[in-house]
Amino acid sequence: MSMLGIVLGVAFFLAISALMRGSEADFIQRMIDSAPHITVSDEYRHPPRQPAQLHFADAALTLHGLEPKTETRGIRGYKQKLEWIAALPGVRVAPVLTGQAIITSAGRERGVTMNGVVPRLMRGVSDIDDKMVEGTLEDLAANPNGIIIGRKLAEKLFLRRGDNLTLAAPSGLVRTLKIIGLFETGANAIDEGHAYVLLKRAQTMLGRHDRANRLVLQLDDPYRARTVAAQIEARVGYRAQSWQEASENILSVLFVRNVIMYTVVSAILVVASFGIFNVISTVVLEKRRDIAILKSMGFRARDLRRIFLAQGLVIGGLGSLAGCLAGLGLMRILAGIQIRPPGMSQAINLPVYWGADQLAIAAGFALLSAVAAAWLPARKAGAVHPVDILRGGMA
Amino acid sequence: MSEVLRAAGVSRVLPGPAPVTLVRDIELSIRRGEFVSIQGPSGSGKSSLLYLLGLLDAPSSGRIWLDGIDTATLDDDQLAAARLAKLGFVFQFHFLLAEFSVLDNVLLPMDRLGRLPPPARRERAEALLAGLGLGDYLHRTPDRLSGGQRQRVAIARALANEPLVVLADEPPGNLDSAAGAVVRELLSEIAHRDGRAVVAVTHDPAFARTGDRVIHLIDGRITRDG
Ligand SMILES: Nc1ncnc2c1ncn2[C@@H]1O[C@H](COP(=O)(O)OP(=O)(O)O)[C@@H](O)[C@H]1O
Ligand SMILES: [Mg+2]
């Protein structure tokens, strides 16, 4: 009975922890797989000082209404920078020029984000190739007038592979392009709002010759992203953002979520240890006579404490064992559940983390709370005075 | 010197708003091989004296020496060790561990002491029990024994660690007279044959005749010793 609390505590801990850690790992994995590990963008972390500031650095007078001199958008000399980055060990890099454009077909219009890419390089830094449902990214290289769009978007515009569409850039340039491939990532925002063309094509459409506005990196070891980003930023001057930095908010939400989870589960185990406390207190009370016999015989206070602590340990141990089994069962059930997250088109299995470390944590915590719960009654047992019992003459 | 137990000026007062004096000014010396019986009316302090001699309770004043050692100098663990190795108790109510077999009840103090290797402990426990006519009941739990049998298990347990002194509180108090005679005979043997000191509280007059020495207690005082 007292074991039930421990069993439930351990089982719930495992189920919740497996889900939380599973979803966290899944989330990070998705991020690592599909988002760049580092993005070098055409911005500066600290905007350059404006000429007015340089001239009148200590001026008491502040000038208002000055138009700041903005950098022409795009990374200057991106090719040399690309080469330098590509030479770093364990790093793959690709240039991207992104801009807004409008697709027109049979009188329908859709705004899209046009990504100008170098297919050969892009394949090394993005999983877009895996998401192609028709054609390949490489097909772009052979078709300078080709375009790849999401299947969702194609369906909305009643287009198929091989059809032509019209792409209009903000500059007013209009081109007729042929759909040579379709992709589907499962994320609606991308499947309906992104298109891929050759970098050269994007450069002419957007009027930015020899420019890219992003360098996208993948690392062999994603967890080196912060270091490598700092290294790149120091060298090229432009802002280099690691995936950790880009998702700092989400990672801190994950952290808060973990804190909440461990608090809830600790509460369950605290309740469970009250159960153990009750049982062992009752046993100590019922066994006062036996305790008195053992003490009169020459057992020391600490021998008796040990007996009841051991009992707590046994309850905690068996409870942990049963709880681990029940928890693994729950995890199996959870792993079989399919859900469809909002903004995603496909159902996915609930991500469950199977690591043995959480079994150890759960069992360790349960044992600890069981021993803690047994501690007070065990002390009480050690402090029993045999004479009090003998005088009582309980037969 | 064969004195094993000695009390000098021992009093025990329960403190409180109305203090209760259990025993007062006890002077006592008990030697090896002596069979002493303590007699007195109910409430005269016989059990209280036995608890003091058995180091289960501490005197409010006065001293008790066990085997030449002043027990006031011992801490709780040392007192426990002295009880384990030098004393054996047979209580008024048998006080056996209900969940343990007869054999395990006798093995318990030997296991705690650990003086003998485990096979020798078992051998000794079995021999003790067989000697008390319990050879066929080794694996029974106490609830399946008669009152007299339980009393003998308690005696076997008291003897397990070869104590210097065996203390018994009204051993035949709840036995018919035939069983009482057996217990009386056993205790006398333990004193006279094995050379241990036996202190038995009783109001059985037959005990008084068997004992070497009868100590009379009234209102916590020794009124006669001899
Ligand atoms: N805890 C106690 N509180 C108050 N009085 C007690 C307590 N224990 C024993 N007594 C009293 O002390 C006296 C001696 O008791 P006890 O040693 O058991 O006598 P006996 O064994 O000779 O019958 C009795 O009068 C008893 O009522
Ligand atoms: Mg009494």
XYZ file of C-alpha atoms and ligand atoms in Angstrom:
649
model
C 0.000 0.000 0.000
C 2.708 2.440 1.034
C 4.577 1.199 -1.972
C 1.821 2.412 -4.286
C 2.832 6.028 -3.786
C 6.413 5.244 -4.698
C 5.315 3.156 -7.666
C 3.085 5.944 -8.961
C 5.701 8.595 -8.281
C 8.388 6.696 -10.130
C 6.086 5.706 -13.002
C 4.801 9.240 -13.541
C 8.258 10.634 -13.217
C 9.444 8.309 -15.964
C 6.489 8.988 -18.240
C 6.726 12.749 -17.853
C 10.486 12.853 -18.000
C 10.588 10.613 -21.072
C 8.118 12.865 -22.850
C 9.744 16.107 -21.814
C 13.229 15.008 -22.640
C 12.041 13.230 -25.763
C 10.274 16.311 -27.060
C 13.203 18.484 -26.098
C 15.662 16.239 -27.894
C 13.262 15.932 -30.825
C 12.883 19.691 -30.962
C 16.604 20.290 -30.839
C 17.192 17.554 -33.386
C 14.687 19.112 -35.752
C 16.321 22.447 -35.239
C 19.778 21.026 -35.828
C 18.614 19.051 -38.859
C 16.609 21.668 -40.651
C 17.773 25.055 -39.460
C 21.278 26.372 -40.095
C 23.718 25.784 -37.269
C 25.139 29.227 -37.919
C 23.768 32.019 -40.035
C 26.041 34.849 -41.105
C 23.715 37.684 -42.027
C 24.201 41.059 -43.633
C 23.918 42.870 -40.305
C 26.340 44.060 -37.712
C 25.882 43.133 -34.095
C 26.863 46.711 -33.172
C 25.753 49.112 -35.887
C 28.752 51.090 -37.225
C 29.115 54.583 -35.835
C 27.465 57.158 -38.022
C 29.626 59.897 -39.561
C 27.789 62.519 -37.531
C 28.741 60.706 -34.307
C 32.347 60.405 -35.407
C 32.610 64.084 -36.183
C 30.961 65.377 -33.095
C 31.783 62.647 -30.657
C 31.606 64.789 -27.539
C 29.077 67.250 -28.787
C 26.744 68.712 -26.238
C 24.269 69.259 -29.010
C 22.290 66.356 -30.394
C 21.335 66.591 -34.011
C 17.945 65.259 -34.866
C 16.514 64.368 -38.231
C 19.763 63.020 -39.635
C 19.206 60.195 -42.096
C 21.544 57.364 -40.965
C 23.740 56.070 -43.744
C 22.593 52.482 -44.176
C 24.765 49.675 -45.442
C 23.669 48.424 -48.838
C 21.885 45.176 -47.987
C 23.927 42.085 -48.717
C 27.264 40.739 -47.588
C 30.085 42.523 -49.341
C 32.737 40.303 -50.835
C 30.811 37.226 -49.796
C 32.870 34.938 -52.029
C 36.135 35.455 -50.152
C 34.325 35.152 -46.850
C 32.663 31.977 -48.065
C 36.028 30.541 -49.022
C 37.562 31.401 -45.683
C 34.665 29.828 -43.793
C 34.625 26.735 -46.030
C 38.268 26.155 -45.130
C 37.402 25.825 -41.414
C 37.442 22.177 -40.275
C 34.106 20.383 -39.977
C 32.180 23.213 -41.578
C 29.991 23.332 -44.674
C 28.720 26.651 -45.928
C 26.406 27.935 -48.636
C 25.424 31.447 -49.741
C 21.785 32.454 -49.927
C 20.197 35.573 -51.289
C 16.687 35.972 -50.018
C 14.071 38.426 -51.099
C 10.364 38.818 -51.470
C 8.682 38.045 -54.776
C 5.238 37.414 -56.156
C 4.228 34.312 -58.067
C 1.474 34.764 -60.589
C -0.317 31.968 -62.373
C -3.633 32.055 -64.232
C -4.589 35.272 -62.518
C -3.757 34.079 -58.983
C -1.025 35.756 -56.971
C 0.972 34.562 -53.974
C 3.734 36.349 -52.146
C 6.728 34.094 -51.502
C 10.166 34.242 -50.031
C 12.551 33.652 -52.897
C 15.758 31.890 -51.927
C 18.616 32.109 -54.379
C 20.896 29.152 -53.758
C 23.868 27.264 -55.161
C 22.417 23.725 -55.253
C 25.724 21.930 -54.805
C 26.542 23.954 -51.681
C 22.964 24.136 -50.394
C 22.721 20.361 -50.239
C 25.545 20.359 -47.711
C 23.856 22.720 -45.276
C 20.156 21.985 -45.551
C 17.902 18.969 -45.565
C 15.802 20.481 -48.349
C 16.998 17.770 -50.714
C 15.433 15.133 -48.441
C 12.165 17.035 -48.507
C 11.852 16.996 -52.287
C 8.794 15.025 -53.367
C 9.386 15.640 -57.091
C 12.675 16.516 -58.779
C 15.903 17.353 -56.966
C 17.675 20.487 -55.881
C 20.476 19.634 -58.295
C 18.032 19.963 -61.218
C 18.196 23.736 -60.661
C 21.832 23.810 -61.740
C 20.909 22.522 -65.175
C 17.864 24.786 -65.471
C 18.735 28.443 -64.845
C 15.083 29.273 -65.477
C 13.789 26.647 -63.129
C 12.066 27.151 -59.774
C 11.277 24.812 -56.907
C 8.176 25.483 -54.805
C 6.293 23.723 -52.035
C 3.686 21.155 -52.988
C 1.074 22.984 -50.905
C 1.645 26.171 -52.861
C 1.535 24.301 -56.161
C -1.818 22.796 -55.193
C -3.227 26.196 -54.247
C -2.196 27.573 -57.629
C -3.269 24.423 -59.524
C 0.267 23.951 -60.772
C 2.356 20.838 -61.335
C 5.910 20.046 -62.138
C 6.700 21.160 -65.674
C 4.217 24.054 -65.587
C 5.356 27.637 -66.029
C 4.696 30.475 -63.627
C 5.525 34.151 -63.503
C 7.819 35.506 -60.801
C 7.811 39.255 -60.135
C 10.476 40.967 -58.024
C 9.962 44.256 -56.122
C 12.355 45.881 -58.589
C 9.721 45.333 -61.270
C 11.635 42.579 -63.041
C 9.387 39.767 -64.188
C 10.497 36.325 -65.349
C 8.702 33.258 -66.535
C 10.091 30.209 -64.713
C 9.430 26.518 -65.011
C 8.585 24.368 -61.990
C 11.234 21.666 -61.922
C 10.644 20.337 -58.434
C 8.268 20.278 -55.473
C 9.094 19.917 -51.788
C 7.169 19.212 -48.654
C 8.625 19.836 -45.173
C 5.402 19.411 -43.207
C 5.596 22.958 -41.877
C 2.842 24.906 -43.606
C 4.575 28.289 -43.463
C 7.474 26.910 -45.496
C 5.502 24.673 -47.814
C 3.248 27.569 -48.847
C 5.652 30.481 -48.644
C 9.090 29.531 -49.915
C 10.581 29.095 -53.384
C 14.096 28.170 -54.529
C 15.868 29.531 -57.596
C 19.520 29.725 -58.625
C 21.569 32.299 -56.754
C 22.414 34.039 -60.047
C 18.737 34.253 -60.916
C 17.901 35.788 -57.537
C 20.780 38.225 -57.837
C 19.456 39.567 -61.157
C 15.835 39.545 -60.010
C 16.722 41.502 -56.852
C 19.324 43.693 -58.559
C 22.113 42.637 -56.169
C 24.912 41.387 -58.303
C 27.625 39.457 -56.519
C 25.813 39.685 -53.231
C 24.389 37.167 -50.846
C 22.553 38.271 -47.744
C 23.177 35.139 -45.744
C 25.855 32.525 -45.412
C 24.315 29.374 -44.035
C 26.492 26.884 -42.157
C 26.180 23.322 -40.940
C 28.778 21.853 -38.615
C 29.786 18.256 -38.136
C 29.376 18.937 -34.427
C 26.359 21.221 -33.923
C 27.365 21.900 -30.331
C 30.458 23.802 -31.481
C 28.186 26.368 -33.115
C 28.675 29.074 -30.470
C 32.468 28.903 -30.662
C 32.632 28.748 -34.419
C 30.112 31.587 -34.734
C 32.236 33.803 -32.516
C 35.307 32.905 -34.539
C 33.584 33.792 -37.809
C 32.089 36.986 -36.483
C 35.506 38.133 -35.292
C 36.927 37.493 -38.740
C 34.240 38.621 -41.195
C 32.707 41.400 -39.138
C 29.131 40.463 -39.930
C 26.802 39.046 -37.333
C 27.179 35.245 -37.073
C 24.380 33.714 -35.065
C 24.543 30.164 -33.704
C 21.389 28.062 -33.521
C 21.570 28.243 -29.743
C 21.557 32.009 -29.842
C 18.762 32.045 -32.387
C 16.594 29.837 -30.196
C 17.602 31.158 -26.790
C 13.994 31.979 -25.895
C 12.789 28.508 -26.718
C 15.674 26.866 -24.894
C 14.917 28.888 -21.788
C 11.256 27.866 -22.043
C 12.441 24.259 -22.172
C 14.491 24.894 -19.051
C 11.513 26.345 -17.163
C 9.442 23.393 -18.320
C 12.031 21.009 -16.858
C 11.991 22.848 -13.542
C 8.195 22.591 -13.399
C 8.298 18.905 -14.253
C 10.807 18.030 -11.575
C 8.834 20.056 -9.027
C 5.600 18.213 -9.810
C 7.256 14.830 -9.675
C 9.079 15.668 -6.464
C 5.696 16.569 -4.983
C 4.386 13.110 -5.898
C 7.369 11.482 -4.247
C 7.014 13.667 -1.164
C 3.424 12.468 -0.835
C 4.685 8.933 -1.335
C 7.238 9.345 1.415
C 4.481 10.437 3.790
C 2.882 7.073 3.052
C 6.110 5.291 3.910
C 6.502 7.412 7.022
C 3.042 6.341 8.146
C 3.612 2.676 7.525
C 6.959 2.536 9.256
C 5.667 4.613 12.169
C 2.837 2.144 12.554
C 5.177 -0.809 12.360
C 7.479 0.747 14.954
C 4.482 1.275 17.222
C 3.234 -2.272 16.707
C 6.696 -3.707 17.208
C 7.489 -1.798 20.380
C 7.401 -5.064 22.284
C 9.846 -6.739 19.891
C 12.029 -3.647 19.962
C 12.065 -3.810 23.757
C 13.051 -7.500 23.655
C 15.885 -6.830 21.254
C 17.151 -3.892 23.278
C 17.021 -5.778 26.565
C 18.903 -8.578 24.844
C 21.711 -6.176 24.004
C 20.847 -4.719 20.613
C 21.998 -1.127 20.388
C 19.827 1.829 19.383
C 21.649 1.986 16.071
C 21.004 -1.708 15.352
C 17.284 -1.046 15.622
C 17.477 2.127 13.568
C 19.211 0.122 10.888
C 16.461 -2.496 10.839
C 13.747 0.074 10.170
C 15.824 2.078 7.715
C 16.396 -1.168 5.871
C 12.663 -1.675 5.828
C 12.238 1.768 4.277
C 14.913 0.872 1.774
C 13.126 -2.353 0.878
C 9.822 -0.536 0.382
C 11.605 2.123 -1.645
C 13.549 -0.460 -3.646
C 10.596 -2.662 -4.487
C 8.491 0.441 -5.163
C 11.147 1.808 -7.490
C 11.388 -1.487 -9.303
C 7.636 -1.740 -9.808
C 7.543 1.965 -10.654
C 10.251 1.561 -13.284
C 8.352 -1.312 -14.880
C 5.082 0.627 -14.797
C 6.888 3.699 -16.120
C 8.410 1.766 -19.007
C 4.925 0.468 -19.790
C 3.556 4.016 -19.809
C 6.438 5.100 -22.028
C 5.602 2.353 -24.520
C 1.996 3.477 -24.619
C 3.027 7.108 -25.052
C 5.448 6.236 -27.822
C 2.556 4.694 -29.752
C 0.379 7.812 -29.597
C 0.266 9.934 -32.740
C -0.345 13.641 -32.645
C -0.577 16.371 -35.250
C 1.042 19.553 -33.978
C -0.490 22.844 -35.175
C 1.194 24.196 -38.296
C 2.340 20.725 -39.295
C 0.655 18.724 -42.007
C 1.715 15.259 -40.889
C 0.994 13.371 -37.685
C 4.072 12.351 -35.693
C 4.601 9.877 -32.884
C 5.054 11.406 -29.459
C 8.796 11.657 -29.003
C 9.850 9.498 -26.051
C 13.310 9.513 -24.538
C 14.427 6.012 -23.539
C 17.657 6.829 -21.697
C 18.508 4.689 -18.684
C 19.730 7.735 -16.788
C 16.163 8.771 -15.993
C 15.486 5.306 -14.531
C 18.467 5.849 -12.273
C 17.301 9.336 -11.319
C 13.753 8.162 -10.566
C 14.868 5.128 -8.560
C 17.545 7.090 -6.741
C 15.104 9.814 -5.811
C 12.511 7.272 -4.665
C 15.046 5.398 -2.540
C 16.209 8.633 -1.033
C 12.684 9.717 -0.117
C 11.922 6.247 1.269
C 14.962 6.330 3.518
C 14.186 9.907 4.537
C 10.636 8.819 5.378
C 11.890 5.874 7.430
C 14.395 8.023 9.288
C 12.121 9.483 11.977
C 10.321 6.260 12.915
C 13.666 4.443 12.882
C 15.040 6.961 15.342
C 11.975 6.429 17.466
C 12.587 2.698 17.407
C 16.170 3.250 18.513
C 14.980 5.379 21.425
C 12.494 2.862 22.873
C 13.157 2.180 26.555
C 12.650 -1.513 27.238
C 11.659 -0.861 30.851
C 8.680 1.230 29.749
C 7.424 -1.707 27.744
C 8.320 -4.380 30.328
C 6.552 -2.468 33.092
C 3.499 -2.229 30.856
C 3.600 -6.021 30.886
C 2.036 -6.302 27.461
C 1.585 -10.026 27.046
C 36.698 -13.201 44.173
C 33.572 -14.706 42.705
C 31.299 -11.721 43.153
C 29.577 -10.987 39.803
C 26.987 -8.430 40.773
C 27.101 -5.816 43.480
C 24.759 -2.954 44.387
C 25.754 -0.257 46.864
C 23.290 2.344 48.154
C 21.089 1.947 45.090
C 17.851 3.955 44.931
C 15.567 4.557 42.016
C 13.130 7.429 42.122
C 10.819 8.263 39.245
C 10.978 12.043 38.983
C 7.868 14.160 38.543
C 5.539 16.413 40.536
C 4.894 13.467 42.835
C 8.132 11.434 42.755
C 7.710 7.666 43.089
C 10.395 5.705 44.894
C 10.709 2.266 43.328
C 13.599 0.937 45.438
C 15.813 2.554 48.069
C 19.183 1.933 49.702
C 19.783 -1.472 48.179
C 22.946 -3.231 49.351
C 23.524 -6.499 47.589
C 26.304 -8.833 46.540
C 25.737 -11.876 44.343
C 28.361 -14.531 43.632
C 28.885 -17.150 40.967
C 26.840 -20.316 41.351
C 24.360 -18.604 43.638
C 20.627 -19.083 43.202
C 18.984 -16.011 44.728
C 15.242 -15.517 44.885
C 13.647 -12.147 45.495
C 10.300 -12.204 47.242
C 7.846 -9.617 48.364
C 4.309 -8.396 47.997
C 3.048 -7.102 44.679
C 4.247 -3.547 44.092
C 7.173 -3.884 46.506
C 9.731 -3.071 43.772
C 10.947 -6.570 42.799
C 10.780 -5.975 39.046
C 12.264 -2.509 39.444
C 15.250 -3.984 41.270
C 15.682 -6.621 38.583
C 15.697 -3.958 35.824
C 18.402 -2.086 37.736
C 20.508 -5.222 38.217
C 19.930 -6.049 34.514
C 21.240 -2.629 33.408
C 17.917 -1.871 31.742
C 17.348 1.036 34.101
C 19.835 3.343 35.803
C 19.848 4.055 39.553
C 18.979 7.576 40.710
C 21.741 7.184 43.288
C 24.159 4.454 44.331
C 26.273 2.173 42.185
C 26.045 -1.189 40.515
C 29.089 -3.252 39.536
C 28.796 -6.039 37.009
C 31.771 -8.388 36.808
C 33.846 -5.789 38.637
C 32.944 -2.932 36.314
C 31.203 0.182 37.637
C 28.215 0.364 35.301
C 27.877 4.123 35.845
C 30.975 4.544 33.689
C 29.402 2.814 30.680
C 27.578 4.588 27.845
C 24.419 3.220 26.234
C 26.272 1.125 23.672
C 28.587 -0.326 26.313
C 25.596 -1.139 28.514
C 23.999 -2.907 25.554
C 27.224 -4.824 24.986
C 27.336 -5.830 28.673
C 23.738 -7.061 28.541
C 24.509 -8.998 25.390
C 27.606 -10.769 26.654
C 27.104 -11.066 30.407
C 23.401 -11.075 31.178
C 20.444 -13.236 30.260
C 16.808 -12.312 30.854
C 13.747 -14.472 31.372
C 10.731 -12.209 31.639
C 7.414 -12.666 33.328
C 5.717 -12.778 29.946
C 7.783 -14.817 27.585
C 8.638 -12.028 25.206
C 9.714 -14.142 22.280
C 9.756 -12.677 18.781
C 6.524 -13.951 17.279
C 7.700 -13.928 13.654
C 10.861 -15.911 14.345
C 11.187 -19.649 14.787
C 12.248 -21.101 18.127
C 15.741 -21.666 16.740
C 16.025 -18.132 15.358
C 14.896 -16.651 18.669
C 17.813 -18.390 20.356
C 20.244 -17.574 17.539
C 19.444 -13.864 17.596
C 21.640 -12.845 20.563
C 24.442 -15.119 19.337
C 24.306 -13.569 15.876
C 24.402 -10.114 17.426
C 27.401 -11.025 19.594
C 29.201 -12.906 16.832
C 31.590 -14.621 19.218
C 31.134 -18.047 17.631
C 31.277 -18.838 13.909
C 27.781 -19.344 12.434
C 27.829 -23.190 12.309
C 28.923 -23.331 15.966
C 26.142 -20.931 16.919
C 23.584 -23.170 15.330
C 25.059 -26.219 16.987
C 24.968 -24.565 20.384
C 21.401 -23.280 19.925
C 20.216 -26.721 18.887
C 22.005 -28.352 21.826
C 20.529 -25.830 24.277
C 17.027 -26.371 22.954
C 17.427 -30.147 22.882
C 18.668 -30.050 26.473
C 15.450 -28.237 27.405
C 13.319 -30.842 25.635
C 12.578 -28.610 22.645
C 14.563 -30.561 20.036
C 11.426 -31.301 18.061
C 10.196 -27.727 17.937
C 13.161 -25.892 16.426
C 11.276 -24.571 13.435
C 7.996 -23.743 15.105
C 6.931 -20.209 15.785
C 6.227 -19.425 19.474
C 2.461 -19.210 18.937
C 2.424 -22.967 18.318
C 4.031 -23.786 21.664
C 2.555 -24.250 25.125
C 3.255 -21.733 27.866
C 5.831 -23.999 29.491
C 7.600 -24.595 26.211
C 7.794 -20.880 25.529
C 9.261 -20.340 28.986
C 11.962 -22.867 28.181
C 12.706 -21.190 24.843
C 13.129 -17.935 26.764
C 15.549 -19.712 29.116
C 17.504 -21.130 26.177
C 17.711 -17.649 24.706
C 18.882 -16.211 28.040
C 21.652 -18.825 28.129
C 22.681 -18.409 24.488
C 25.721 -16.207 25.103
C 26.811 -18.023 28.275
C 25.907 -15.153 30.615
C 27.428 -14.595 34.050
C 24.044 -13.734 35.490
C 20.558 -14.939 34.567
C 17.752 -12.648 35.688
C 14.225 -14.049 35.787
C 11.070 -12.107 36.587
C 8.402 -14.392 38.045
C 9.284 -17.235 35.685
C 6.567 -19.638 36.779
C 4.164 -16.789 37.378
C 1.856 -17.937 34.678
C 2.508 -21.627 34.684
C 0.832 -24.541 36.384
C 2.851 -26.000 39.210
C 4.250 -29.001 37.270
C 5.716 -26.725 34.613
C 6.782 -24.376 37.371
C 8.729 -27.174 39.001
C 10.550 -27.860 35.741
C 11.552 -24.208 35.365
C 12.609 -24.039 38.996
C 14.737 -27.137 38.556
C 16.309 -25.698 35.409
C 17.251 -22.410 37.029
C 18.719 -24.228 39.978
C 20.828 -26.337 37.603
C 21.993 -23.243 35.758
C 23.296 -21.904 39.057
C 24.611 -25.009 40.723
C 25.829 -27.059 37.785
C 26.902 -24.314 35.314
C 28.155 -21.890 37.955
C 26.190 -18.875 36.779
C 24.427 -16.533 39.150
C 20.647 -16.756 38.980
C 18.414 -14.020 40.362
C 14.735 -14.948 40.210
C 11.810 -12.838 41.329
C 9.026 -15.054 42.560
C 6.286 -15.430 45.079
C 6.255 -19.164 44.749
C 7.228 -20.447 48.212
C 8.704 -23.597 46.609
C 11.243 -21.335 44.927
C 12.254 -19.961 48.231
C 13.027 -23.447 49.424
C 15.132 -24.254 46.343
C 17.063 -20.998 46.424
C 20.290 -20.625 48.329
C 19.255 -17.249 49.431
C 15.969 -15.379 49.744
C 15.841 -11.596 49.667
C 12.679 -10.026 51.046
C 11.569 -6.713 49.687
C 8.916 -4.431 51.186
C 8.196 -0.942 49.881
C 11.416 -0.947 47.882
C 13.625 -1.871 50.837
C 15.397 -5.102 51.603
C 13.978 -6.331 54.880
C 15.725 -9.653 55.006
C 18.608 -11.255 53.088
C 19.621 -14.833 53.802
N 6.050 4.211 35.620
C 5.593 4.174 36.877
N 4.945 5.239 37.386
C 4.483 5.221 38.637
N 4.615 4.192 39.453
C 5.247 3.096 39.022
C 5.783 3.036 37.690
N 6.355 1.822 37.535
C 6.190 1.170 38.689
N 5.530 1.914 39.573
C 5.228 1.555 40.933
O 6.402 1.205 41.569
C 6.203 0.170 42.472
C 7.127 -0.985 42.228
O 6.751 -1.677 41.068
P 7.379 -3.086 40.628
O 8.858 -2.945 40.660
O 6.765 -3.498 39.334
O 6.896 -4.045 41.790
P 6.750 -5.623 41.785
O 7.492 -6.161 40.637
O 7.335 -5.996 43.122
O 5.300 -5.921 41.729
C 4.746 -0.239 42.349
O 4.027 0.336 43.424
C 4.320 0.355 41.047
O 2.957 0.711 41.087
Mg 6.835 -7.274 39.012
